[in-house]
mmCIF file of C-alpha atoms in Angstrom:
data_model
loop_
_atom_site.group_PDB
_atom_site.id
_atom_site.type_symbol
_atom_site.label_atom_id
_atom_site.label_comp_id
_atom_site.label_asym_id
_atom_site.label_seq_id
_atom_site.Cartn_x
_atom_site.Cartn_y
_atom_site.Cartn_z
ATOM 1 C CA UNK A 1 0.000 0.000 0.000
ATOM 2 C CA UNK A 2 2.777 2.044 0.569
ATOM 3 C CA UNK A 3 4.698 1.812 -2.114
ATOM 4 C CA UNK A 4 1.196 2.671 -4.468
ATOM 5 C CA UNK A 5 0.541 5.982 -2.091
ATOM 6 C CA UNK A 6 4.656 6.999 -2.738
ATOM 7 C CA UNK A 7 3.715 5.805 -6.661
ATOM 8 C CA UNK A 8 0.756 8.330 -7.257
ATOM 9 C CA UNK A 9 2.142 10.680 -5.738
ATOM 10 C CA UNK A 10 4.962 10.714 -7.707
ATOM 11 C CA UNK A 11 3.046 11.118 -10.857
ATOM 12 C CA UNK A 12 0.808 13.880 -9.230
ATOM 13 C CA UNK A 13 3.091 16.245 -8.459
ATOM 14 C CA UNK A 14 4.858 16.504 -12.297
ATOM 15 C CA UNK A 15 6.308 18.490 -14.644
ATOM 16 C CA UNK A 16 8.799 15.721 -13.610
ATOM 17 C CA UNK A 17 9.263 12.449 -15.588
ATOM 18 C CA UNK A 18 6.238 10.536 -16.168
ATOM 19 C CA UNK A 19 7.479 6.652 -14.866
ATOM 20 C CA UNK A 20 3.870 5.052 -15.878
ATOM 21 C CA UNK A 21 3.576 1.942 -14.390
ATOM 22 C CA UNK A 22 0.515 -0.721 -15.321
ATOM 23 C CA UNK A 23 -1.559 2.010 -17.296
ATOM 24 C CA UNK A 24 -4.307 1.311 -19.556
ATOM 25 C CA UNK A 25 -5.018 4.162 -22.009
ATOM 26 C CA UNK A 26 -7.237 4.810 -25.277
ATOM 27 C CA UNK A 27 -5.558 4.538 -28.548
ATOM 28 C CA UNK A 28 -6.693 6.908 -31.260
ATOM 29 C CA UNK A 29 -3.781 5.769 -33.920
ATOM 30 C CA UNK A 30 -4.302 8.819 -37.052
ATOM 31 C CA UNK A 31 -7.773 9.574 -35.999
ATOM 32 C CA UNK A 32 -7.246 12.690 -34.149
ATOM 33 C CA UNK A 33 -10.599 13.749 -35.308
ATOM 34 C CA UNK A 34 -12.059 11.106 -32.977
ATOM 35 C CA UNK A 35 -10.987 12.243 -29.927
ATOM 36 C CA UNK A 36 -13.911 13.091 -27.832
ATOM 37 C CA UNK A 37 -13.106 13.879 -23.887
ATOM 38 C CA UNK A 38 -17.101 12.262 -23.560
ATOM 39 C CA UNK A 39 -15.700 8.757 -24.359
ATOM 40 C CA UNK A 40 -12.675 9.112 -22.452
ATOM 41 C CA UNK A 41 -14.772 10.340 -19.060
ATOM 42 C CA UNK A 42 -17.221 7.740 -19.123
ATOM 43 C CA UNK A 43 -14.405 5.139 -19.667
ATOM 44 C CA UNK A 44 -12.026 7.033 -16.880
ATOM 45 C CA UNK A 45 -9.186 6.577 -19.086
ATOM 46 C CA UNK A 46 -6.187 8.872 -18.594
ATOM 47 C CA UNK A 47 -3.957 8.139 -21.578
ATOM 48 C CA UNK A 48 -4.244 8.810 -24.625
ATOM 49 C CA UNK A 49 -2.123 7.927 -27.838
ATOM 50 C CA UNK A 50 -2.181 9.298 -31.209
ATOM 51 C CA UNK A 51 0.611 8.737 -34.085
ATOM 52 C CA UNK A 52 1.288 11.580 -36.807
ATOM 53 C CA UNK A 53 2.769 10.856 -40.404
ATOM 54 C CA UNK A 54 5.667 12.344 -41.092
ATOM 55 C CA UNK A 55 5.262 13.637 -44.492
ATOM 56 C CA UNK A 56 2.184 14.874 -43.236
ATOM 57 C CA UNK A 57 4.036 17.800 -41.212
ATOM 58 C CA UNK A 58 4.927 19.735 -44.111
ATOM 59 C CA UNK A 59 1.808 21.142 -44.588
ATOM 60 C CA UNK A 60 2.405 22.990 -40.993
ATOM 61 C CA UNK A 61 2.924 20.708 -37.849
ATOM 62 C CA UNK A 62 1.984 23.056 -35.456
ATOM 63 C CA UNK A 63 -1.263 23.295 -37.898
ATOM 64 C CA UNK A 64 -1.515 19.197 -37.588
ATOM 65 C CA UNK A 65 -4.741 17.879 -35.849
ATOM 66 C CA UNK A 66 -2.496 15.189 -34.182
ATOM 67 C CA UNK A 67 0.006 17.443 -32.916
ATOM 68 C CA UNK A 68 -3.149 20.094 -32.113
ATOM 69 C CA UNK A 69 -5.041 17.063 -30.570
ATOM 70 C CA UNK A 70 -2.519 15.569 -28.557
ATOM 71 C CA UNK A 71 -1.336 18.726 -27.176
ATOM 72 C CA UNK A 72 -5.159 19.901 -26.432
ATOM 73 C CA UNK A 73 -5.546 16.469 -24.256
ATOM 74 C CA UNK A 74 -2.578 17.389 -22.268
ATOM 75 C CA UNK A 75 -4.113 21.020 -21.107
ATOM 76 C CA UNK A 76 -7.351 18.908 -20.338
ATOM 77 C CA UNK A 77 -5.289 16.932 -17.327
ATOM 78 C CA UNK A 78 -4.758 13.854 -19.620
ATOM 79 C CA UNK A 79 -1.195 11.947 -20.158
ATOM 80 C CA UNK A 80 -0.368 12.005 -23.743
ATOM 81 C CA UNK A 81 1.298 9.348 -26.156
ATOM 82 C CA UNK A 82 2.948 10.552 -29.875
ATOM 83 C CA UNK A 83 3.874 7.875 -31.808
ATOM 84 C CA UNK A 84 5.812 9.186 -35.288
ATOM 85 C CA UNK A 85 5.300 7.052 -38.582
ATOM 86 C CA UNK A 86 7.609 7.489 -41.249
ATOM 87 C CA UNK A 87 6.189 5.154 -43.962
ATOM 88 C CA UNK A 88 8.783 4.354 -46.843
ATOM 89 C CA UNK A 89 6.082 1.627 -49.569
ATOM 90 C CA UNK A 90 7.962 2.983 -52.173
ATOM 91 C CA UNK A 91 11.451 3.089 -51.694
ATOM 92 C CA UNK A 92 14.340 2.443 -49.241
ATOM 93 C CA UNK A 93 14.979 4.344 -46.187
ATOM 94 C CA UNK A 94 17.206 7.651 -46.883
ATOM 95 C CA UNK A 95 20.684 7.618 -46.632
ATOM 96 C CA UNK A 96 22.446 10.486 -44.705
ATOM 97 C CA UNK A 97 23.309 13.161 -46.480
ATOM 98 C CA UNK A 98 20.980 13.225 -48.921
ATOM 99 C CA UNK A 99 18.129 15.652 -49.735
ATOM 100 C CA UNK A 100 15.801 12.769 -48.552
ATOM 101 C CA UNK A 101 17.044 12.280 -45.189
ATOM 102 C CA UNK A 102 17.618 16.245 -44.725
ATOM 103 C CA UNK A 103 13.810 16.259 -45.478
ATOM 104 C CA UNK A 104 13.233 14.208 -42.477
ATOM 105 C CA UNK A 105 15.688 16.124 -40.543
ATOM 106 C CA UNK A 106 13.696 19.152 -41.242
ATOM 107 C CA UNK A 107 10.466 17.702 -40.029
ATOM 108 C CA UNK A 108 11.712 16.541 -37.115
ATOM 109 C CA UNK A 109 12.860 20.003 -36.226
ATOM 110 C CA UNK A 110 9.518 21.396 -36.981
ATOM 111 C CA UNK A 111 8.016 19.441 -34.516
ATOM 112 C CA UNK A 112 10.086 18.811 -31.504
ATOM 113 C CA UNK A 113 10.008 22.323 -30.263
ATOM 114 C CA UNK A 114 5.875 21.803 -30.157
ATOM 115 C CA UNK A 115 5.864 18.772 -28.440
ATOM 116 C CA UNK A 116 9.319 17.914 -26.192
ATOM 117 C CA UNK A 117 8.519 18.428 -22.258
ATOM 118 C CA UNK A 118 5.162 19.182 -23.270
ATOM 119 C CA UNK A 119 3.944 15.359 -24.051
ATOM 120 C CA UNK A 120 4.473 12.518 -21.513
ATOM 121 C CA UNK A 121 5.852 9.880 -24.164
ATOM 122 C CA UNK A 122 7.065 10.094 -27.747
ATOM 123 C CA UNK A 123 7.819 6.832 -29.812
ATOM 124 C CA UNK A 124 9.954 7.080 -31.961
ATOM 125 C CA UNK A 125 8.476 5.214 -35.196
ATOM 126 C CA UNK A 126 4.686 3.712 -35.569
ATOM 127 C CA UNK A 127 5.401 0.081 -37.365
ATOM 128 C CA UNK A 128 9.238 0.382 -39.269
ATOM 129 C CA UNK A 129 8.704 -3.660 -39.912
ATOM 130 C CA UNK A 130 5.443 -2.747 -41.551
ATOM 131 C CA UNK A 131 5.492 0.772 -42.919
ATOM 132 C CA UNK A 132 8.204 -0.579 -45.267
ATOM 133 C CA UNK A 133 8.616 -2.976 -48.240
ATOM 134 C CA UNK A 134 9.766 -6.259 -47.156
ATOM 135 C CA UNK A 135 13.621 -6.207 -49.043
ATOM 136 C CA UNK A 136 14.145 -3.004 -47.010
ATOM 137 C CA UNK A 137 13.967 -4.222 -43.971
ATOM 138 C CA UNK A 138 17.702 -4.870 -43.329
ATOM 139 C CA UNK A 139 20.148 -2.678 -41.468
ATOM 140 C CA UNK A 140 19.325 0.232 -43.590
ATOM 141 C CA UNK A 141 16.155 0.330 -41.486
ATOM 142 C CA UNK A 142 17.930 0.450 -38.488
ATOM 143 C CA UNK A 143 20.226 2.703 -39.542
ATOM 144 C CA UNK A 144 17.937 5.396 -40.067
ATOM 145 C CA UNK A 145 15.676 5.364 -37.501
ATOM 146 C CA UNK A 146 19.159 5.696 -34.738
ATOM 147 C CA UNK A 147 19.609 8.521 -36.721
ATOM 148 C CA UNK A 148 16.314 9.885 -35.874
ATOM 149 C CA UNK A 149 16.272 8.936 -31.972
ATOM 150 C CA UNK A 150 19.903 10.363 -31.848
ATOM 151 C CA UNK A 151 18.411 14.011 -33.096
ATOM 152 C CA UNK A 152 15.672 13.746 -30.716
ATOM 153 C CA UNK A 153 17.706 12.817 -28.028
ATOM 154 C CA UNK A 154 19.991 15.737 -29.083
ATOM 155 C CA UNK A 155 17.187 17.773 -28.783
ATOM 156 C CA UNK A 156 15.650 16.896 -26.091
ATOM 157 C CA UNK A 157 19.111 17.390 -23.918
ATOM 158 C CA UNK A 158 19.685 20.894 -25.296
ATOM 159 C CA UNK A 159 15.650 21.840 -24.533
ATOM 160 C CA UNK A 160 15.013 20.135 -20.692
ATOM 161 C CA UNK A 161 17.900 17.970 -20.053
ATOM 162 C CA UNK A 162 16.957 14.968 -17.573
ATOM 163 C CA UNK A 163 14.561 16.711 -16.112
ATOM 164 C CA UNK A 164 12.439 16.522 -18.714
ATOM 165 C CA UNK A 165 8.694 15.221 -19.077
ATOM 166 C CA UNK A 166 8.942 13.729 -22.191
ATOM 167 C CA UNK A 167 10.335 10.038 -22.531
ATOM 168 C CA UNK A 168 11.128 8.158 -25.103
ATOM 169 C CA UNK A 169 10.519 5.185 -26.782
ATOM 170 C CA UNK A 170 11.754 2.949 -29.747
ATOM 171 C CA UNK A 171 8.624 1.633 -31.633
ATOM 172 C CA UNK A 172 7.108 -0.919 -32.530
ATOM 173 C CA UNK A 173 7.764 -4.569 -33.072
ATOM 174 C CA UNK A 174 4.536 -6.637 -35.389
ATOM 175 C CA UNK A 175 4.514 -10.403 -35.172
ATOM 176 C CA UNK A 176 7.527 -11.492 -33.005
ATOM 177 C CA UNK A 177 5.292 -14.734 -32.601
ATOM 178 C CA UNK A 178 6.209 -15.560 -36.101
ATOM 179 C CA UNK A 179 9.589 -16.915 -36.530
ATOM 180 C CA UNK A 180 10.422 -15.220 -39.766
ATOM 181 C CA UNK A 181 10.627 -11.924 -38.327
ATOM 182 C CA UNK A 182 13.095 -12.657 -35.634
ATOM 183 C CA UNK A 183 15.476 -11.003 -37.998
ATOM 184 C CA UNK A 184 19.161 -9.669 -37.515
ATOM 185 C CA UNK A 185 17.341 -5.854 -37.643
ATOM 186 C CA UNK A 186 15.005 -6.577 -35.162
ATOM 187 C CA UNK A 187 17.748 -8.439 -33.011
ATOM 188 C CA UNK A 188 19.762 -4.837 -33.917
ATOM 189 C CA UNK A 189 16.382 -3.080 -32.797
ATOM 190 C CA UNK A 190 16.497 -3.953 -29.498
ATOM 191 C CA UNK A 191 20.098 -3.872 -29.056
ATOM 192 C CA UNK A 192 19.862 -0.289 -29.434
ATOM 193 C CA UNK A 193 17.337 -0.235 -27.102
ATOM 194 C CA UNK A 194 19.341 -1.356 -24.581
ATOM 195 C CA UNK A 195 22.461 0.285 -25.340
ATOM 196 C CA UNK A 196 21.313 3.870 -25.488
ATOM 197 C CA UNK A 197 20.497 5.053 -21.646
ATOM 198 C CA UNK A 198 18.192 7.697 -22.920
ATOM 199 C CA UNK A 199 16.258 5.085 -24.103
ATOM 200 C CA UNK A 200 13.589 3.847 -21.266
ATOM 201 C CA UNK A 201 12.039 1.153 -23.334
ATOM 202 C CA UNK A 202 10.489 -0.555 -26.480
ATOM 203 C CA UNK A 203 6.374 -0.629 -28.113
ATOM 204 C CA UNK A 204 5.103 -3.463 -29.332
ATOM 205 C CA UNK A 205 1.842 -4.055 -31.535
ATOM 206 C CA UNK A 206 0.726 -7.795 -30.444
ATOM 207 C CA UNK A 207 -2.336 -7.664 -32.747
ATOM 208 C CA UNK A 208 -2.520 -11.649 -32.945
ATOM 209 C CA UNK A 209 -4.792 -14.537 -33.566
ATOM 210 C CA UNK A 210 -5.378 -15.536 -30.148
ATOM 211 C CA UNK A 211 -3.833 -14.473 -26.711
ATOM 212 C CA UNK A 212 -1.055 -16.963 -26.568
ATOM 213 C CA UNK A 213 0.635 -15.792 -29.085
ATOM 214 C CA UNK A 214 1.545 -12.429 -26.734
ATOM 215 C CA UNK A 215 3.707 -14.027 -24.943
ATOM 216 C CA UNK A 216 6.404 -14.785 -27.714
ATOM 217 C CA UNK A 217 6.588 -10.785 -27.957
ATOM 218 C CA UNK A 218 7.181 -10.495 -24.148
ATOM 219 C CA UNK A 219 9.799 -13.767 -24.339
ATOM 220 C CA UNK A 220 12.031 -11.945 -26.669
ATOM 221 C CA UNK A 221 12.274 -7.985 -25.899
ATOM 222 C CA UNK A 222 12.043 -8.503 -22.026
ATOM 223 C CA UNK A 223 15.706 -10.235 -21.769
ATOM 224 C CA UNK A 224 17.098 -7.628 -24.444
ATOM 225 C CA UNK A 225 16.198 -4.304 -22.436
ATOM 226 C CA UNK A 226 18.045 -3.235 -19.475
ATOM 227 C CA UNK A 227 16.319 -4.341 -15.782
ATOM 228 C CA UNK A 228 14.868 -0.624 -15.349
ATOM 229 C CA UNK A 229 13.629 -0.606 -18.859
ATOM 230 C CA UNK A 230 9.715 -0.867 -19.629
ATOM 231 C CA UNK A 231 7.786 -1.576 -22.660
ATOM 232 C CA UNK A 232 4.780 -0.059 -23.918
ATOM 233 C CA UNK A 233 1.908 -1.664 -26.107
ATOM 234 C CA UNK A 234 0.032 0.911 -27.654
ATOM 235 C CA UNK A 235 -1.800 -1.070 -30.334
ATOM 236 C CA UNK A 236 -3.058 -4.817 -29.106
ATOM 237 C CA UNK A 237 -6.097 -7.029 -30.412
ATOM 238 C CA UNK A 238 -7.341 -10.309 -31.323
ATOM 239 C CA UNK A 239 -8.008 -9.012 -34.696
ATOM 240 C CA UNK A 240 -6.751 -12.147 -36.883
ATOM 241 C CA UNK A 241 -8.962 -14.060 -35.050
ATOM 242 C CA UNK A 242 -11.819 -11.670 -36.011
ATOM 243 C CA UNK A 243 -10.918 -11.697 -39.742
ATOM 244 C CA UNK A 244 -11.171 -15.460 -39.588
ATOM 245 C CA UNK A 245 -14.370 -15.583 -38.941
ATOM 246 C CA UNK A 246 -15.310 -12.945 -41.612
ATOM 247 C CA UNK A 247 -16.427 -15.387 -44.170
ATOM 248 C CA UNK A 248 -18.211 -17.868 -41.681
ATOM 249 C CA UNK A 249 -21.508 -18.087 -41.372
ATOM 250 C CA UNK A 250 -23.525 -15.743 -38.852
ATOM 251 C CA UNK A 251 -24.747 -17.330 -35.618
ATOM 252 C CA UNK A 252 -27.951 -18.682 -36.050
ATOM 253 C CA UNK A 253 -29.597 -17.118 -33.113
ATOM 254 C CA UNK A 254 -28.917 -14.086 -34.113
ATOM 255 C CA UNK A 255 -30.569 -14.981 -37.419
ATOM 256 C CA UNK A 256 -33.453 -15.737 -36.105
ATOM 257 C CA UNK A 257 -33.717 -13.012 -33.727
ATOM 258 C CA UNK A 258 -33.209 -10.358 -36.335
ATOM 259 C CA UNK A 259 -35.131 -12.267 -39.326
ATOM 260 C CA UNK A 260 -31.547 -12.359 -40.883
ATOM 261 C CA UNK A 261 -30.344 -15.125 -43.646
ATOM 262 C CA UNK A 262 -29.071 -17.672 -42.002
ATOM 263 C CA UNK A 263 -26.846 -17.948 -45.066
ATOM 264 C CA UNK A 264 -25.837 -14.212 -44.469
ATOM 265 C CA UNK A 265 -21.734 -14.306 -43.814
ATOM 266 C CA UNK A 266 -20.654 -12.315 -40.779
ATOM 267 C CA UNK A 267 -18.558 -9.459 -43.144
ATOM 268 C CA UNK A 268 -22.042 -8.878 -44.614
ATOM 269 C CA UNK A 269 -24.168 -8.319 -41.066
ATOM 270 C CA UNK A 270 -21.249 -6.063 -40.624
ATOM 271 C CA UNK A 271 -21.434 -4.442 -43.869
ATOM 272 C CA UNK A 272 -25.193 -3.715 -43.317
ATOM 273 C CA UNK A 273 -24.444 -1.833 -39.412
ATOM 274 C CA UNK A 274 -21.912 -0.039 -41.479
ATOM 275 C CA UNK A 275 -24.357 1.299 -44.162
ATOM 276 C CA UNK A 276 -27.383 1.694 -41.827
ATOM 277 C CA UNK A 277 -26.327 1.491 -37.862
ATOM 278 C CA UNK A 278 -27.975 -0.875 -35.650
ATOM 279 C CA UNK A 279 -29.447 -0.095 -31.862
ATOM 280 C CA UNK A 280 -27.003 -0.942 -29.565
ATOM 281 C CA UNK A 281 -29.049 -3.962 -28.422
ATOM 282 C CA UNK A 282 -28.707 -5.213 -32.409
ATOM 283 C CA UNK A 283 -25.271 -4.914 -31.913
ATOM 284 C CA UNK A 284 -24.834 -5.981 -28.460
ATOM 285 C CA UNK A 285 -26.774 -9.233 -29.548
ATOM 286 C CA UNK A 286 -24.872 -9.878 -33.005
ATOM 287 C CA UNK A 287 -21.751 -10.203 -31.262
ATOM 288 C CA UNK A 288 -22.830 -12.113 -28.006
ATOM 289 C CA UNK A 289 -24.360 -14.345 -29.950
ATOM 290 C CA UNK A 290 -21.421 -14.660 -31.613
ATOM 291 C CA UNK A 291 -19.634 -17.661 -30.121
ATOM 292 C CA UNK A 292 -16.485 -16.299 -31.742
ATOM 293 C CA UNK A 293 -16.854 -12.908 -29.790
ATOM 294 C CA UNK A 294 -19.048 -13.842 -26.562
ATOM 295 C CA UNK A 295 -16.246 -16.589 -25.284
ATOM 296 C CA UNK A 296 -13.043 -14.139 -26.020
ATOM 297 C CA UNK A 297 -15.353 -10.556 -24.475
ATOM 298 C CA UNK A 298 -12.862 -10.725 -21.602
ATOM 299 C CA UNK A 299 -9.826 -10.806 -24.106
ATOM 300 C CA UNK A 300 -8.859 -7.142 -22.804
ATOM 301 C CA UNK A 301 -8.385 -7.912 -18.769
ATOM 302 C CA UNK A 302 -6.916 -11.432 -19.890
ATOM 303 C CA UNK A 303 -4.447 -9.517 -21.931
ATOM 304 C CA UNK A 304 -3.575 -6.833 -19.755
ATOM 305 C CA UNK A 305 -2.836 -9.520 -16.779
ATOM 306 C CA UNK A 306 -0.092 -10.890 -19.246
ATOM 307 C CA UNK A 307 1.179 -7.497 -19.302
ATOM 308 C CA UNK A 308 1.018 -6.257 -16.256
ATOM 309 C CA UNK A 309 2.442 -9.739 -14.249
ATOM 310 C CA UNK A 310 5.543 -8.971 -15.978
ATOM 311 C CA UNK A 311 6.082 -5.728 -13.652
ATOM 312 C CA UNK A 312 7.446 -3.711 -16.738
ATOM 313 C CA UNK A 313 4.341 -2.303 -18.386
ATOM 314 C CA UNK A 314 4.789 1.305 -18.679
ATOM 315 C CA UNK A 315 1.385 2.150 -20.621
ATOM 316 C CA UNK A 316 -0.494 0.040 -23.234
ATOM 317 C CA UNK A 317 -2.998 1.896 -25.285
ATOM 318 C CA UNK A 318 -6.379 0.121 -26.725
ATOM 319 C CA UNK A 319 -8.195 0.870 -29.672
ATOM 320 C CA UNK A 320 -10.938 3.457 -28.418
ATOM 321 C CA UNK A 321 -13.323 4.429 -31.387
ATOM 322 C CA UNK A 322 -14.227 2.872 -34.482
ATOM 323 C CA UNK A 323 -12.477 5.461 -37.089
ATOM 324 C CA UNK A 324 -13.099 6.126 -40.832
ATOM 325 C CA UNK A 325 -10.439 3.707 -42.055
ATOM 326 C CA UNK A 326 -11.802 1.018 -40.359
ATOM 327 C CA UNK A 327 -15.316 0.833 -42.319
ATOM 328 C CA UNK A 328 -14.435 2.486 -45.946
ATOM 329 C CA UNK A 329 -15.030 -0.320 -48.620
ATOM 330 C CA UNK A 330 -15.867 -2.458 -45.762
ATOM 331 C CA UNK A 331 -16.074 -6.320 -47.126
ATOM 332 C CA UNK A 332 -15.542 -10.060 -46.849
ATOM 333 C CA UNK A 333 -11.201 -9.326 -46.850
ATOM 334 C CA UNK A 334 -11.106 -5.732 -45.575
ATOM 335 C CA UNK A 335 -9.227 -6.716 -41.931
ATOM 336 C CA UNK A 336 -12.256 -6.031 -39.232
ATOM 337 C CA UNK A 337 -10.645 -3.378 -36.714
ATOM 338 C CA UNK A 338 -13.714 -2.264 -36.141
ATOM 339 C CA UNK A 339 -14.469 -5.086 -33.779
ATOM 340 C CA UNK A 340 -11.922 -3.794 -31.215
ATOM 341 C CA UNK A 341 -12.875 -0.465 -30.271
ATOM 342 C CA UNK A 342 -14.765 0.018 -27.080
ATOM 343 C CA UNK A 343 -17.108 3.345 -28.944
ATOM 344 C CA UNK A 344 -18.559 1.788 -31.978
ATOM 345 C CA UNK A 345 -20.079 5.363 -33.508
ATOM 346 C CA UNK A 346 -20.186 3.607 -36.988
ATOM 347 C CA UNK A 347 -21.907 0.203 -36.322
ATOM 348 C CA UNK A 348 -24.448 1.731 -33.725
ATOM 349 C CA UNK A 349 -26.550 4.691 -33.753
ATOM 350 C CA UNK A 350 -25.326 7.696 -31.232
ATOM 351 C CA UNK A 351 -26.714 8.584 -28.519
ATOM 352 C CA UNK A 352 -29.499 10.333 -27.539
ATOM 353 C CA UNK A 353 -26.780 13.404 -26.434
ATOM 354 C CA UNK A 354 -25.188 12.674 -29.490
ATOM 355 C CA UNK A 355 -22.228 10.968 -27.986
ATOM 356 C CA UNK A 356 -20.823 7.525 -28.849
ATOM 357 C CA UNK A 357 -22.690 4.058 -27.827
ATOM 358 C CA UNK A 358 -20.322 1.571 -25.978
ATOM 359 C CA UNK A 359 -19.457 -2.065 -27.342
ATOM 360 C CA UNK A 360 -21.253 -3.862 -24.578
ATOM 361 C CA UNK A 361 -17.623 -6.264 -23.963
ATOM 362 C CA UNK A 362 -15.206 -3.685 -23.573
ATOM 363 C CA UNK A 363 -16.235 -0.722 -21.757
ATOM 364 C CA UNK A 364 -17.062 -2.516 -18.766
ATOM 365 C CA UNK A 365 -13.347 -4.108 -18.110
ATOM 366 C CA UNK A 366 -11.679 -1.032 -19.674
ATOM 367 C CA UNK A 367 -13.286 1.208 -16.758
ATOM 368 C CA UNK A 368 -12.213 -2.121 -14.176
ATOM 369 C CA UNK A 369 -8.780 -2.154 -15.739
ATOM 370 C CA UNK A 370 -8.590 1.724 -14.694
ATOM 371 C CA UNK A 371 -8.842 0.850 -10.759
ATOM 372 C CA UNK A 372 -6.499 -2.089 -11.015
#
């Protein structure tokens, strides 16, 4: 008890280092324009996480609605995640030196001053192992993005020293249950991880097929980081376990309830809540009647025990509102995200106030998960 009391009020009294321990926040990922302090209230989360494209910035990144939107949450009292995405589907990662990597330079320098000691965490990169064309995932990855931690941690030195609010993070690793990506980059990865003390930790994005396969992620970045070193996980979900169910049939009791085809595929009773919403009980009863859904609704306290037993969690981050990407040219292969988010303002009708209706599963443990 003791030890929690001298814990909170460490973080209360701030602007000093934020040393999260355990937290469960809401992930927004690019969907600033989601980001309604409603939501977060009645779920009493106090994280939130947003990434911004790089590229993006040179329209004006002070003019950015994630920089705006991230920033805006931290005057409102909440602790605030950054995650940056540099996305390279094209070509290879630029080499120093050139105009391409000065490019990068330059937005980086457009943006720290806005955010450092202002934001409680900034990763540096979204998904490098999936942002990227597969033959460029060799050294040259690595490469650049130490080049782009060692000009933020130049930066943040010369702007608030260790003293300073804003920590940092190397992110993320996709899919370390899958042998194949256990590469010499990643091993590199976390290697610098370790070796660079300004470094308190790596992200990983477990979104996986079923819970077990977590714990491969934990196995192999927990004995690479230093003992004081945390990890975050601001992106985590059963969602390949979702899309396998996409072209299965849907449940007949929910067919007959709801005068539905009992041929109907579950993509298409998803495609229909998309084009015309359902009540929330429609929804509430297609997926708890839903043996696919109803016997994994707990997923999100199962898989924050995993996290959390290890006594390195820093902050994981859960995906908090269905978002516009997540239902355009919705179909029977478009990957169902949708099915993770504890707001579901596309698949059910608002609210009388106008606000976001809750997926009946997850708002219940998220609040739970809160007072843990």
């Amino acid at each position: 008890m003791r030890k929690t009391l001298l814990l909170l009020t460490a973080l209360a009294l701030g602007p000093t280092p934020v040393l999260a321990q355990s937290a469960l926040g809401a992930n927004y990922n690019e969907h600033f324009e989601d980001v309604d302090y409603r939501d977060l209230e009645k779920a009493q989360a106090r994280w939130i996480r947003l990434f911004v494209p790089m590229p993006q910035l040179d329209k004006g990144a002070a003019d950015h609605g994630a920089v705006r939107s991230v920033l805006a949450a931290g005057e409102h009292g909440y602790k605030t995640i950054l995650s940056l995405k540099w996305p390279f589907p094209r070509s290879d990662f630029p080499k120093a030196g050139t105009p391409a990597f000065q490019k990068e330079l330059a937005r980086l320098d457009a943006l720290l001053p806005l955010v450092m000691d202002r934001i409680d965490i900034l990763v540096i990169g979204n998904e490098p192992y999936i942002e990227s064309r597969e033959e460029d995932r060799d050294l040259d990855l690595n490469t650049f993005y130490e080049a782009m931690a060692a000009r933020i941690i130049q930066y943040r030195a010369s702007r608030c020293g260790g003293d300073c609010r804003t920590r940092l993070y190397m992110g993320a690793l996709n899919r370390l249950d899958l042998k194949k990506n256990l590469t010499p980059s990643v091993a590199r990865w976390m290697d610098y991880v370790k070796a660079t003390p300004e470094i308190d930790g790596v992200d990983i994005h477990p979104h996986i097929p079923s819970i077990q396969a977590s714990q491969p992620f934990l196995d192999y970045i927990l004995p690479r980081m230093r003992p004081e070193q945390k990890f975050l996980v601001t992106e985590f979900s059963l969602v390949w376990w979702w899309k396998k169910q996409m072209r299965e049939p849907v449940s007949p009791a929910f067919a007959t309830k709801y005068g539905v085809s009992p041929q109907s595929r579950n993509w298409q009773v998803m495609q229909s809540a998309l084009e015309q919403p359902f009540t929330k009980q429609q929804w509430d009863d297609y997926l708890s009647l839903s043996p696919w859904f109803e016997t994994r609704k707990h997923y999100l306290v199962n898989q924050m025990k995993m996290f959390r037993d290890t006594g390195r969690l820093a902050v994981a981050t859960y995906g908090f509102k269905q978002g516009s990407s997540m239902a355009a040219d919705f179909g029977p292969d478009k990957t169902p995200w949708l099915i993770n988010s504890v707001f579901a303002p596309r698949s059910i009708r608002p609210n009388a106030d106008g606000s976001a209706a809750a997926n009946y599963a997850w708002i219940d443990d998220f609040r739970a998960l809160q007072k843990d």
